[in-house]
Coordinates of C-alpha atoms in Angstrom, one line a residue:
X686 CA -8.3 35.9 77.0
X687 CA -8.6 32.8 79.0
X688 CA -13.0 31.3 78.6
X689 CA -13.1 32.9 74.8
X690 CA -12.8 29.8 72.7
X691 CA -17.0 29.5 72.6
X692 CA -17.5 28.4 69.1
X693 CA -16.7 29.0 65.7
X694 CA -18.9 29.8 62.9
X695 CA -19.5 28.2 59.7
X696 CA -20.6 30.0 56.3
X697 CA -23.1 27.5 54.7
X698 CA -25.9 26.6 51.9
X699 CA -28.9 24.8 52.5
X700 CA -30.4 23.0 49.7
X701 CA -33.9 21.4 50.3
X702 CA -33.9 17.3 49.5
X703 CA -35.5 16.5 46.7
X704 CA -38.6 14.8 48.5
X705 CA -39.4 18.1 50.2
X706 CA -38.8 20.4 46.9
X707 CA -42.8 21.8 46.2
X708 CA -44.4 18.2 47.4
X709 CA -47.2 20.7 48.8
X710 CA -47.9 21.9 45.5
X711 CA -46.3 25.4 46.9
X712 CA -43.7 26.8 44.8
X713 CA -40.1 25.6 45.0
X714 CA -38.1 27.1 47.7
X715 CA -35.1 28.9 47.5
X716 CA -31.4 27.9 48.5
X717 CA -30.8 29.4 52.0
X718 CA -27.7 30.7 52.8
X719 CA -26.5 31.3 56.5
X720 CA -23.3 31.5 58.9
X721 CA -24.5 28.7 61.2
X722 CA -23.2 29.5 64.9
X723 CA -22.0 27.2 67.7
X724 CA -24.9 24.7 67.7
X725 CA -26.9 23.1 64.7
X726 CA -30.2 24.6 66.6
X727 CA -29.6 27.5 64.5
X728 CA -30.1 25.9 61.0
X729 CA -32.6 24.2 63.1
X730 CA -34.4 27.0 63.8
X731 CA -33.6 29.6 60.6
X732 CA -34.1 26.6 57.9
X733 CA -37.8 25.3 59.8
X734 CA -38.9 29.0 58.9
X735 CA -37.5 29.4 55.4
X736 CA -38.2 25.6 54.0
X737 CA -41.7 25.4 56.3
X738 CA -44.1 26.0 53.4
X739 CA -42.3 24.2 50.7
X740 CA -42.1 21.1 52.9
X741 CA -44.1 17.7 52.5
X742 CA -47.9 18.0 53.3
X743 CA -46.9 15.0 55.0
X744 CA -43.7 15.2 56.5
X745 CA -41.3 13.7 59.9
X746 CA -38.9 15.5 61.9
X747 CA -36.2 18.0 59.6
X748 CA -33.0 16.5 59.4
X749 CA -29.7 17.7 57.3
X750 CA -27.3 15.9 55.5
X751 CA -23.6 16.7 53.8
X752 CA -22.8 14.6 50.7
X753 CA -24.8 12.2 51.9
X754 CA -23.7 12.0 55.6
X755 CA -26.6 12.6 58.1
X756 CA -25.3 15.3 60.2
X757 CA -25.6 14.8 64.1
X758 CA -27.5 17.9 65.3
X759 CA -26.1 17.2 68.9
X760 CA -22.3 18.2 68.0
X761 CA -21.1 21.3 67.7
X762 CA -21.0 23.3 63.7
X763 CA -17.4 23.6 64.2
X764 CA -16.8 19.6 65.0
X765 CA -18.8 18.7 62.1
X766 CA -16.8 21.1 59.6
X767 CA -13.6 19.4 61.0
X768 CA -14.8 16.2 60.9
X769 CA -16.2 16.3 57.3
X770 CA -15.4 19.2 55.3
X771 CA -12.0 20.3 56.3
X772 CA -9.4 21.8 53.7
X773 CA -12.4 22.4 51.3
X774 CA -13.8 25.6 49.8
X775 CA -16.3 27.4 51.6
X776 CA -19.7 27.3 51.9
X777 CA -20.5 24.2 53.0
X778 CA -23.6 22.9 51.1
X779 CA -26.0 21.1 53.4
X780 CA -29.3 19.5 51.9
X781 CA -32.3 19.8 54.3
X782 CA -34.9 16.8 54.3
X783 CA -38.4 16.6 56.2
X784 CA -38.8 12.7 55.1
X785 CA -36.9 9.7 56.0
X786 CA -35.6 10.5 59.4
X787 CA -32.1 8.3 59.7
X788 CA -33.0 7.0 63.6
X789 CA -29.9 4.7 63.4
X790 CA -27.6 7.1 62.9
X791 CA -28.5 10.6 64.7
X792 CA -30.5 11.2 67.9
X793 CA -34.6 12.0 67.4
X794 CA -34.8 15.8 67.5
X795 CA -38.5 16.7 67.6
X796 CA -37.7 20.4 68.4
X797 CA -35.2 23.1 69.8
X798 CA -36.2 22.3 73.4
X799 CA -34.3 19.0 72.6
X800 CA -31.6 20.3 71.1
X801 CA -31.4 22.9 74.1
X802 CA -32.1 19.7 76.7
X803 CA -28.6 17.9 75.1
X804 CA -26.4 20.9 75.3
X805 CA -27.1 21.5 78.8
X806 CA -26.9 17.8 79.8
X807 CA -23.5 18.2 78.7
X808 CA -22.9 20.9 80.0
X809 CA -23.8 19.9 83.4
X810 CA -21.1 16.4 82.6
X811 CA -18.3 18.9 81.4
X812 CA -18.9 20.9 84.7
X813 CA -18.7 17.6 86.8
X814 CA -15.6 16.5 85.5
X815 CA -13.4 19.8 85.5
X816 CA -15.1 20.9 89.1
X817 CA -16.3 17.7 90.7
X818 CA -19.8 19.4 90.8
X819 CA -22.9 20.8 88.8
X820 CA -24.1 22.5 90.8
X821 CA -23.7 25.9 89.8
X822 CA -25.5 24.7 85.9
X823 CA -28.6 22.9 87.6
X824 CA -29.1 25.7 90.3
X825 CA -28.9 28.9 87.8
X826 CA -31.9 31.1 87.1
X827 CA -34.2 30.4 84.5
X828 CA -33.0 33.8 83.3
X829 CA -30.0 32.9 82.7
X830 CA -30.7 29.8 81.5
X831 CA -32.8 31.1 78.7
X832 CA -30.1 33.5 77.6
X833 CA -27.6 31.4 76.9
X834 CA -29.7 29.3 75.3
X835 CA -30.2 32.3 72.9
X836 CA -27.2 33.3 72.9
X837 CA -26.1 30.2 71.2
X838 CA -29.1 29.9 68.7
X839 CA -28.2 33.9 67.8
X840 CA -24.1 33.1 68.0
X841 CA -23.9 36.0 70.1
X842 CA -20.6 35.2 71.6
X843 CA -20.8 38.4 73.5
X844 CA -24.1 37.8 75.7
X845 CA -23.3 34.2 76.2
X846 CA -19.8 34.9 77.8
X847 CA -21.6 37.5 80.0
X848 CA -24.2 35.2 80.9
X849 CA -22.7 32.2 81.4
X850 CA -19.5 34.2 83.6
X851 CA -20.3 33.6 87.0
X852 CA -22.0 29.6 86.3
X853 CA -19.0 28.5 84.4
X854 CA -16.2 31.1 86.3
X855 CA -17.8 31.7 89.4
X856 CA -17.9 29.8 93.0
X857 CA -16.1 26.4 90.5
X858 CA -13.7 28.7 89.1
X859 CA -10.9 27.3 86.9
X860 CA -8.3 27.3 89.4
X861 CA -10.3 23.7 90.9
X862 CA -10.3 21.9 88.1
X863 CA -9.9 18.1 89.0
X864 CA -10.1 16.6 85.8
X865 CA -10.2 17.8 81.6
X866 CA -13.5 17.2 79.7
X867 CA -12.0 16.5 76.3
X868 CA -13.8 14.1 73.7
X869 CA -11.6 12.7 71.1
X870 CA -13.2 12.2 67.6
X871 CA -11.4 9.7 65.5
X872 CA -11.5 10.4 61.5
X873 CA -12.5 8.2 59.0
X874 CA -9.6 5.3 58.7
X875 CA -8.4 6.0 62.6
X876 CA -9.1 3.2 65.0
X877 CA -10.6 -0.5 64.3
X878 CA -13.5 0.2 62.8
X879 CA -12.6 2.2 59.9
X880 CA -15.7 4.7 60.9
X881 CA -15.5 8.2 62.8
X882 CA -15.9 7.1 66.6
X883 CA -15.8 8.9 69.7
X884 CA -14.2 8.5 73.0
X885 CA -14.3 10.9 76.3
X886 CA -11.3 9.5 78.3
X887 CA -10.7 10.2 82.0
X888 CA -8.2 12.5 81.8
X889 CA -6.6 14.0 85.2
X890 CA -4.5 16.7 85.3
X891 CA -1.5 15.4 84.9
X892 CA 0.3 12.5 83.3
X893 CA 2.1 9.5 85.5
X894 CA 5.0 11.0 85.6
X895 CA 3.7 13.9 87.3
X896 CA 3.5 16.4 84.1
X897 CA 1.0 18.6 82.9
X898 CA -1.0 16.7 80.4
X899 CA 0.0 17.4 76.7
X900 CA -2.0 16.4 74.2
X901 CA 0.2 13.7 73.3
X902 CA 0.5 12.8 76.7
X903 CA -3.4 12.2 76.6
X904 CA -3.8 10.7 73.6
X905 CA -0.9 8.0 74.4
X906 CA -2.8 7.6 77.3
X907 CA -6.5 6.6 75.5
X908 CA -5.1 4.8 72.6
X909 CA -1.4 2.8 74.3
X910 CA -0.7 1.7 71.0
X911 CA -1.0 5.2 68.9
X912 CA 1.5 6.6 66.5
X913 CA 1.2 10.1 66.6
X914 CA 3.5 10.9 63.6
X915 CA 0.7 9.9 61.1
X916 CA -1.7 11.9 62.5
X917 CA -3.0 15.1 62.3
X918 CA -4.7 16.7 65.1
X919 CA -7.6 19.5 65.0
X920 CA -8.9 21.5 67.8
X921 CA -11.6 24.1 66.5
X922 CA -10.4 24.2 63.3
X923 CA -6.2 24.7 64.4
X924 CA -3.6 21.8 63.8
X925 CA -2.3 22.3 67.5
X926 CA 0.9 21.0 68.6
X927 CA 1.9 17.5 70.2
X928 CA 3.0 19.3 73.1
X929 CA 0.2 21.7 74.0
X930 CA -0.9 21.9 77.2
X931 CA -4.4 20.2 77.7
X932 CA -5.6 22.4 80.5
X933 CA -4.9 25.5 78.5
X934 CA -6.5 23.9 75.7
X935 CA -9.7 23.1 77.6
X936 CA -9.5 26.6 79.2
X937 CA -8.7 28.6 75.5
X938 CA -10.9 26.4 73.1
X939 CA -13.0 24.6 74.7
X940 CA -16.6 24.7 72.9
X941 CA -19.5 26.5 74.8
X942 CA -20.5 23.1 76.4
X943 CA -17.4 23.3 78.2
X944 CA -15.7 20.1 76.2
X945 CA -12.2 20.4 74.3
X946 CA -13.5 18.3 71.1
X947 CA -10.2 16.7 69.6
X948 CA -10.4 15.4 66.0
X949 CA -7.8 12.7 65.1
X950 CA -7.2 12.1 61.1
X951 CA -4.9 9.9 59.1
X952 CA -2.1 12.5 57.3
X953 CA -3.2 13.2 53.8
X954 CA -6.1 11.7 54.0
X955 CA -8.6 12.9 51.5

């Protein structure tokens, strides 16, 4: 059904840093295995309470990393599995740290009200663009509000559909959409800088020659000078084709912040 493409899930292993392993003088905590749902508030949340007493007596704000790589709390679990762990064996192994808090390369997170704060800033953007308004996010009831905030925390799919129905499907409904909310990741070795980089490009609905926009269309469209035959192209997890339809894409698997995340990568890269 059109609205379902929410999330994904990701089977994972937490492993606590070595600067947090029994600096308490507590006794060493265990490896914490989890099936982390749409947003990273939920290792947030689940790893706080399971690493809490093994932690640094003296300690910053939690952070995780993968093989070294910080991991941006404010993207969704399923964008970071593409972006970095693709084609690999399952779980993921994440290392949780409570010292040494990389401020240059992810956002301060102090608590879940921030990570809750993001996702429903963009939100609100993603609404903007594909409806021209927000006004059915920043004028919902602090009901709903809070359960789709658990909902997400909980990656209870079900309850967040249900809650968010009439705010995301309602009075904006999907037959107005102006414009696509999609945010383009480009892999390691894509782009000038050699780094994964990210671009939201103003997409409207169709291409110049009066189209629907396909995702080639689109990309040709950010990047003029793009070969698409040595890329591959992700969208939560499936190599789509060329000539998929971004609308239906946005519509079908867009993530629960209402953004079509498309991860670019170099073919056979490794």
């Amino acid at each position: 059904d059109e609205g379902e493409g929410v999330g994904r899930s990701c089977p994972s292993e937490v492993f606590p840093g070595l600067a947090g392993s029994n600096s308490n003088g507590g006794s060493s905590p265990n490896i914490y295995s989890t099936t982390a749902g749409e947003l990273s508030a939920a290792c947030y949340v689940e790893g706080q309470g399971h690493f809490i007493n093994s932690a640094p007596a003296v300690r910053g704000d939690m952070w995780f990393d993968y093989e070294g790589k910080p991991l941006k709390w404010n993207l969704p679990i399923g964008v970071l599995f593409d972006l970095l762990h693709c084609n690999k064996s399952l779980p993921v192994d994440i290392t949780v740290h409570f010292t040494g808090y990389p401020e240059g390369e992810i956002l301060p997170c102090k608590s879940l009200s921030t990570v809750s704060e993001h996702f429903f800033h963009c939100l609100k953007e993603a609404c903007f663009l594909k409806y021209g308004s927000s006004a059915n996010v920043m004028n919902m009831a602090q009901s709903v509000h809070k359960k789709i905030e658990q909902s997400l925390v909980t990656a209870d799919y079900k309850t967040f559909d249900e809650a968010s129905k009439e705010i995301l499907r309602g009075g904006e409904g999907k037959n107005n959409t102006q414009r696509l909310p999609v945010r383009i990741f480009l892999g390691d070795g894509v782009g000038s800088t050699g780094q994964c980089s990210v671009i939201q490009p103003s997409l409207s609905l169709k291409c110049p020659k009066g189209n629907p926009h396909t995702l080639q269309s689109a990309l040709e469209k950010a990047f003029p000078s793009i070969v698409v035959e040595n890329l591959e192209v992700l969208v939560q997890g499936i190599h789509v084709p060329w000539d998929s339809n971004v609308l239906w894409l946005c519509d079908n698997l867009c993530h629960a912040d209402q953004f079509l995340y498309v991860i670019l990568k170099i073919k056979n890269a490794r």
